[in-house]
Coordinates of C-alpha atoms in Angstrom, one line a residue:
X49 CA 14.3 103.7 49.8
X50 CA 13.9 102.8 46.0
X51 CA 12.5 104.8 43.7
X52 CA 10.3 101.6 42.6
X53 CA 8.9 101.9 46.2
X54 CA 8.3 105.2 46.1
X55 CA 6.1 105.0 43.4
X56 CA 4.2 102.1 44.6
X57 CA 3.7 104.1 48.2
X58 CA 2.5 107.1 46.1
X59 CA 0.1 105.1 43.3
X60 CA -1.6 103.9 46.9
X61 CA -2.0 107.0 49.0
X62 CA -3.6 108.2 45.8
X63 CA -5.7 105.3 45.4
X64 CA -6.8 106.2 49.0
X65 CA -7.2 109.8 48.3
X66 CA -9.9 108.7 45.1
X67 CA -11.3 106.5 48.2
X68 CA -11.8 109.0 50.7
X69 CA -12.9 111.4 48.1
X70 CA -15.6 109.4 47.0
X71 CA -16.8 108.3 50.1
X72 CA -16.9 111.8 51.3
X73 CA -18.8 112.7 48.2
X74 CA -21.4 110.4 48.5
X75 CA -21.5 111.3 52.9
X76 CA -22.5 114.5 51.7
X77 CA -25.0 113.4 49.1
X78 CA -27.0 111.1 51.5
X79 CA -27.2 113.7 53.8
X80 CA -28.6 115.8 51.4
X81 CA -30.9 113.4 50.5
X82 CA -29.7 112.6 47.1
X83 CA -29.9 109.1 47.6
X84 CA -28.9 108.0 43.8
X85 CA -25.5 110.2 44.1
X86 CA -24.7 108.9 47.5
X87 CA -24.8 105.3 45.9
X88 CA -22.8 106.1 43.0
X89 CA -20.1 107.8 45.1
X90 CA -20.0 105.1 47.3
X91 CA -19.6 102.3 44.7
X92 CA -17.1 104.2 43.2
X93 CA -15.7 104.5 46.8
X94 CA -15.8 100.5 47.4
X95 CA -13.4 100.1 44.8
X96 CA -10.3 101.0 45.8
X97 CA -11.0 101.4 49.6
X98 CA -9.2 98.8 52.4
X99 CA -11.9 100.0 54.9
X100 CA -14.7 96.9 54.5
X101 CA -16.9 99.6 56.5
X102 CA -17.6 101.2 53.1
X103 CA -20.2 98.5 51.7
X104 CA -22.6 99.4 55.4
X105 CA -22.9 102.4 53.5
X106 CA -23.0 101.2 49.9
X107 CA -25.9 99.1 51.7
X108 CA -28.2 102.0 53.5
X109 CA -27.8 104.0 49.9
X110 CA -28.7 101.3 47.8
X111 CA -32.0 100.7 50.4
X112 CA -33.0 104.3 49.9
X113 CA -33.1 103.9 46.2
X114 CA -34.6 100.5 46.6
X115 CA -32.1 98.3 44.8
X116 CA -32.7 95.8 47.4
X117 CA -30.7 93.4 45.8
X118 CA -27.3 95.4 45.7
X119 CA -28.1 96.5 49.3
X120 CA -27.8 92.9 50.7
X121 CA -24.8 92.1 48.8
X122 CA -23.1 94.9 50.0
X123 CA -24.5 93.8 53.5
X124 CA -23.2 90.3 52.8
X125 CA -19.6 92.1 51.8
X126 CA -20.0 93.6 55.2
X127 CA -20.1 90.8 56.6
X128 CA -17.6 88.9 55.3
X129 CA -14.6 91.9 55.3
X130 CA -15.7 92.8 58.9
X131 CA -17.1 89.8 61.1
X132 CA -17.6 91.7 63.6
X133 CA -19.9 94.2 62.5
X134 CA -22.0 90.8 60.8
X135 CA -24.7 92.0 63.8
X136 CA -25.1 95.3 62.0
X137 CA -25.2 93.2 58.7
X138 CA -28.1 90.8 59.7
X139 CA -30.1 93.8 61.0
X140 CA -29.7 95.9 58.1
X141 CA -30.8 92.9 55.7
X142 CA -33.3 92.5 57.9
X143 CA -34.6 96.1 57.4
X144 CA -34.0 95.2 53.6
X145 CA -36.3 92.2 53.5
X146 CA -39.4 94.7 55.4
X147 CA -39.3 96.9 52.7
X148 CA -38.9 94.7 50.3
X149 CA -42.1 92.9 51.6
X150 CA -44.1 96.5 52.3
X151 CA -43.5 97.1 48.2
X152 CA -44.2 93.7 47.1
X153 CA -41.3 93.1 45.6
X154 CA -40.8 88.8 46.7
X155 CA -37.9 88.8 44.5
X156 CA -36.0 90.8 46.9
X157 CA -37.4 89.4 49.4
X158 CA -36.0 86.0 48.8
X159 CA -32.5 87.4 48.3
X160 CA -32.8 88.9 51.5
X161 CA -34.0 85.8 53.6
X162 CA -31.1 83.6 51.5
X163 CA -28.6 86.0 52.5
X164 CA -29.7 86.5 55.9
X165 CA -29.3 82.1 56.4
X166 CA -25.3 82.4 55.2
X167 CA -24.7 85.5 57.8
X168 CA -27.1 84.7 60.4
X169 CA -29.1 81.5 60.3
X170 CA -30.3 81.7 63.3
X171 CA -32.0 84.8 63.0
X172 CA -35.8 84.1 63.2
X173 CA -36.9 85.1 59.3
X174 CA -40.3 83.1 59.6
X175 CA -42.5 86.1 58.5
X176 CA -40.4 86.6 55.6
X177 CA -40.4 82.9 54.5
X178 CA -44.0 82.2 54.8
X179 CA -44.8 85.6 52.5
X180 CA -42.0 84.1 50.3
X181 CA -44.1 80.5 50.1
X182 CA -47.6 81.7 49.8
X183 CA -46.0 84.2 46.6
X184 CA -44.5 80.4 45.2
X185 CA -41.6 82.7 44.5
X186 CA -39.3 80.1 45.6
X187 CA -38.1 77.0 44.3
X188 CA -38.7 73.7 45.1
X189 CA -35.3 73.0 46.7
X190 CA -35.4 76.8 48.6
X191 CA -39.1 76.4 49.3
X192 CA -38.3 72.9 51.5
X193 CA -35.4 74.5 53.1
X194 CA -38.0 77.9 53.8
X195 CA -40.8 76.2 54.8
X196 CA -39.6 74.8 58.6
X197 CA -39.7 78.6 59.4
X198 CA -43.1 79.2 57.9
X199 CA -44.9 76.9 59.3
X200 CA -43.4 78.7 62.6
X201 CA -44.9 81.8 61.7
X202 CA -48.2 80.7 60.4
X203 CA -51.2 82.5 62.3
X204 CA -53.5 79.9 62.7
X205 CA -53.3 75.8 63.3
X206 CA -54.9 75.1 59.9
X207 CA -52.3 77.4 57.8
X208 CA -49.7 75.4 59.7
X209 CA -51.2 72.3 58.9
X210 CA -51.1 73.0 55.1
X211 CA -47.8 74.2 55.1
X212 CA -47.1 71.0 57.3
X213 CA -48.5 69.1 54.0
X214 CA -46.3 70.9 51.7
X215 CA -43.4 70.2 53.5
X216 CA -43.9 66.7 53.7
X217 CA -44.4 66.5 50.1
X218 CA -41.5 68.3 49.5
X219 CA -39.0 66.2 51.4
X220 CA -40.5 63.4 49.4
X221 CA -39.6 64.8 46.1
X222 CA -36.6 66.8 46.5
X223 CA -34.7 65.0 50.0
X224 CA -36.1 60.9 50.8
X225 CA -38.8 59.3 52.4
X226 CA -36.7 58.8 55.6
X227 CA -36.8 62.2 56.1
X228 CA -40.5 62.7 54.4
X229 CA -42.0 59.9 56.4
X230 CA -41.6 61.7 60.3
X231 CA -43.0 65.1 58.5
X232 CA -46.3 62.7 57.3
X233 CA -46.5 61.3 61.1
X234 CA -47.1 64.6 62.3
X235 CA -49.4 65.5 59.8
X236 CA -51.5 62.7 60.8
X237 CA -51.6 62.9 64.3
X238 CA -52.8 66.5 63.9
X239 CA -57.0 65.7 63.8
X240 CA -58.3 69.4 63.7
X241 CA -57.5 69.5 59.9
X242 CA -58.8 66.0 58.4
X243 CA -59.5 67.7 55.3
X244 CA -55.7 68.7 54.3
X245 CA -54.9 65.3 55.4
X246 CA -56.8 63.5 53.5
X247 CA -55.2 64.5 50.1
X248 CA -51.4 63.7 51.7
X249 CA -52.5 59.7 52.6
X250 CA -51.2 58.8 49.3
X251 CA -48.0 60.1 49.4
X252 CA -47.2 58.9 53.1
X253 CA -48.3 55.4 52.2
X254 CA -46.3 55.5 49.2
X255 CA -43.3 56.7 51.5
X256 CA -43.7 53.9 54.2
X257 CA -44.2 51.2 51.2
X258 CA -40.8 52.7 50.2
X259 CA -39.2 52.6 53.5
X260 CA -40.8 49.0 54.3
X261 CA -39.6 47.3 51.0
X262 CA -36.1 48.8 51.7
X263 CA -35.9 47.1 55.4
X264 CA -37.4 43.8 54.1
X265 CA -34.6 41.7 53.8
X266 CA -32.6 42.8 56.5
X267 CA -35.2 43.8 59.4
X268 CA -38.6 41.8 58.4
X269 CA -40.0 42.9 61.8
X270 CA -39.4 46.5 61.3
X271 CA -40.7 46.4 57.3
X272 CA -43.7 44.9 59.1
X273 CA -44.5 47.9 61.0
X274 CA -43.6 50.1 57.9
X275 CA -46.3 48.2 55.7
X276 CA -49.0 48.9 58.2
X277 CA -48.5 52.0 58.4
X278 CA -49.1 51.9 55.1
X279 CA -52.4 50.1 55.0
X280 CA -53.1 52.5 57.9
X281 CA -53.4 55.7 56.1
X282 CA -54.5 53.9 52.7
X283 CA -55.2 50.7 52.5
X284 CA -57.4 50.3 49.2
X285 CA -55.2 51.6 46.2
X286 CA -52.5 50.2 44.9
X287 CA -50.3 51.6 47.1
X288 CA -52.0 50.0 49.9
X289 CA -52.5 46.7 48.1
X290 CA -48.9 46.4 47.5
X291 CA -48.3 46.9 51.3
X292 CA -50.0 43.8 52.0
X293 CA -47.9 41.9 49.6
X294 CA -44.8 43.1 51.4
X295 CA -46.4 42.2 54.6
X296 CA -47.1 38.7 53.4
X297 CA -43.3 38.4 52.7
X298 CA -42.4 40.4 56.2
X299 CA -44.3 37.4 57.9
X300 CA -43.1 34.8 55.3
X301 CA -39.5 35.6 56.8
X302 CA -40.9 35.6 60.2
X303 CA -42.0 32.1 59.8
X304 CA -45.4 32.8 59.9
X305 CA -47.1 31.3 56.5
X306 CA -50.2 31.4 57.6
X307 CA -50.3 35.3 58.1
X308 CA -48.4 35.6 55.1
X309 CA -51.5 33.5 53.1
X310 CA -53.8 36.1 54.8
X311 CA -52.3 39.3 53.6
X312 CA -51.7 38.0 50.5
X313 CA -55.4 36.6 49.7
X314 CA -56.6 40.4 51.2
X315 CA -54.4 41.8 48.4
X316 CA -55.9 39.7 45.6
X317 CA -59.3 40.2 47.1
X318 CA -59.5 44.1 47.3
X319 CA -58.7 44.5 43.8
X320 CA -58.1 40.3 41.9
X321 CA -55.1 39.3 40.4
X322 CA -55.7 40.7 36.7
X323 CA -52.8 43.8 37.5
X324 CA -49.8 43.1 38.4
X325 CA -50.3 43.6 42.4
X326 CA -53.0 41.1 42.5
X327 CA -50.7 38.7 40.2
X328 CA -47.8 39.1 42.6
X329 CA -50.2 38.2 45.8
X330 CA -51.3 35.1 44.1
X331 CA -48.3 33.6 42.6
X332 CA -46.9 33.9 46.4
X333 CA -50.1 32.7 47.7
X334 CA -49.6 29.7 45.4
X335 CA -46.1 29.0 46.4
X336 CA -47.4 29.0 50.3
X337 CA -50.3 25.9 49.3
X338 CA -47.9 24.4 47.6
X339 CA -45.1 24.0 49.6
X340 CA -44.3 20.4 51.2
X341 CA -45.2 19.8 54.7
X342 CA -42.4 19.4 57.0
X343 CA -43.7 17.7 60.4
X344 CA -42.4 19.6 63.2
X345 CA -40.7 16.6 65.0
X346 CA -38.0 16.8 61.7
X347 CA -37.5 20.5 61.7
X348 CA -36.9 20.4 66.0
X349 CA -34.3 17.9 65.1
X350 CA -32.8 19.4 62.2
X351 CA -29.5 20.7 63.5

């Protein structure tokens, strides 16, 4: 054995004797009841110790003393050095995000519900995440991904509805209208709550005007049902006035000119042709009457 070994073999056991020695420090702290010592002991502990068990305690002292935060990191460390206590680690972030909640504080509260989706996203946190959206402690981006599970948790059909609303709205903003749009369904084909409807009709018809004009070209027949959905759920702004253009040039592909003129002369008449909508209805309601005839007996024959 070389003397370069034994001094690496001692320099560890010693780094495990500061370990143990810590950790034992701060064992007899917490049960003691001095919370603050037990913490310190422990971090000091974590440092140099191979056993990943120590953060489970670094995590119970640090929820005694209420630094939430550091409690479901070390939970999360927990985790991650010993899968198989990741159980343990979900409850005890778990117990985190309740006291959190009890004291008000949402900010630890939204740590704990982040770090309870990387260890255990299946965990039901529903309570948690509707507190966390009704506080609008979250951000846009965590508040779409947090609001599935509130509107899961909300007490009453009408608190779901409005959360319902919100996530709609948010898919539109921060994800796309193909995901928005089956969000908006629902929320329309709930009738108890007319009144939080009503103020999301915009939004949805702006989303399947989107969604229409994007399928025009390729799939006319399916842009067709997308721009009456549209004029469904608002049919006399300008969201609504554009749909019928864009149904006028779903049917123009069809073939069918004369429901094309139809859409397009309702555009023009629910609002004229002095903006830009009614300007676009006209000029392709002008190209329609002006268009040479073709009798049908040429275009059977054409080949």
């Amino acid at each position: 054995m070389t003397r370069a070994f034994l001094v690496l073999a001692m320099l560890v056991c010693l780094g495990c004797h500061f370990a143990t020695g810590h950790e034992q420090d701060g064992d007899i702290a917490y049960r003691e009841g001095r919370y603050a010592e037990a913490l310190a002991a422990y971090r000091r502990a974590s440092a140099r110790a191979t056993d990943g068990g120590i953060w489970a305690k670094v995590a119970a002292a640090a929820t005694r003393t209420r630094d939430y935060r550091e409690a479901v990191d070390a939970y999360h460390e927990l985790a991650t050095r010993v899968p198989e206590r990741a159980a343990e680690a979900a409850e005890g972030i778990d117990r985190v995000a309740q006291a959190a909640l009890t004291r008000g504080d949402m900010e630890s509260v939204r740590e704990a519900v982040l770090g309870l989706g990387v260890i255990a996203p299946d965990r039901q946190a529903g309570r948690y995440a509707l507190a966390l959206v009704r506080s609008n402690t979250a951000s846009g981006n965590e508040a779409m991904r947090l609001l599935p599970a509130a509107i899961g948790a909300a007490p009453d059909q009408p608190s779901a509805d409005s959360l319902l609303a919100e996530y709609a709205s948010a898919l539109k903003r921060y994800a796309s209208c193909d995901q928005a749009i089956a969000a908006y369904r629902s929320l329309a084909r709930r009738t108890e709550s007319q009144d939080l409807i009503v103020p999301k009709r915009p939004e949805h018809a702006a989303c399947a005007l989107q969604l229409g004009l994007g399928e025009l070209s390729a799939t006319p027949w399916s842009a067709e049902d997308l721009f009456y959905e549209a004029l469904a759920v608002d049919s006399a702004s300008a969201v609504g006035r554009r749909a019928l253009v864009g149904l006028g040039d779903a049917r123009v592909a069809q073939g069918d000119f004369f429901g094309a003129a139809l859409a397009y002369q309702a555009a023009i008449d629910l609002g004229g042709d002095a903006d830009s909508v009614g300007a676009m209805a006209a000029t392709r309601l002008n190209g329609i009457a002006s268009a040479p005839f073709i009798p049908d007996s040429l275009t059977e024959n054409t080949p």
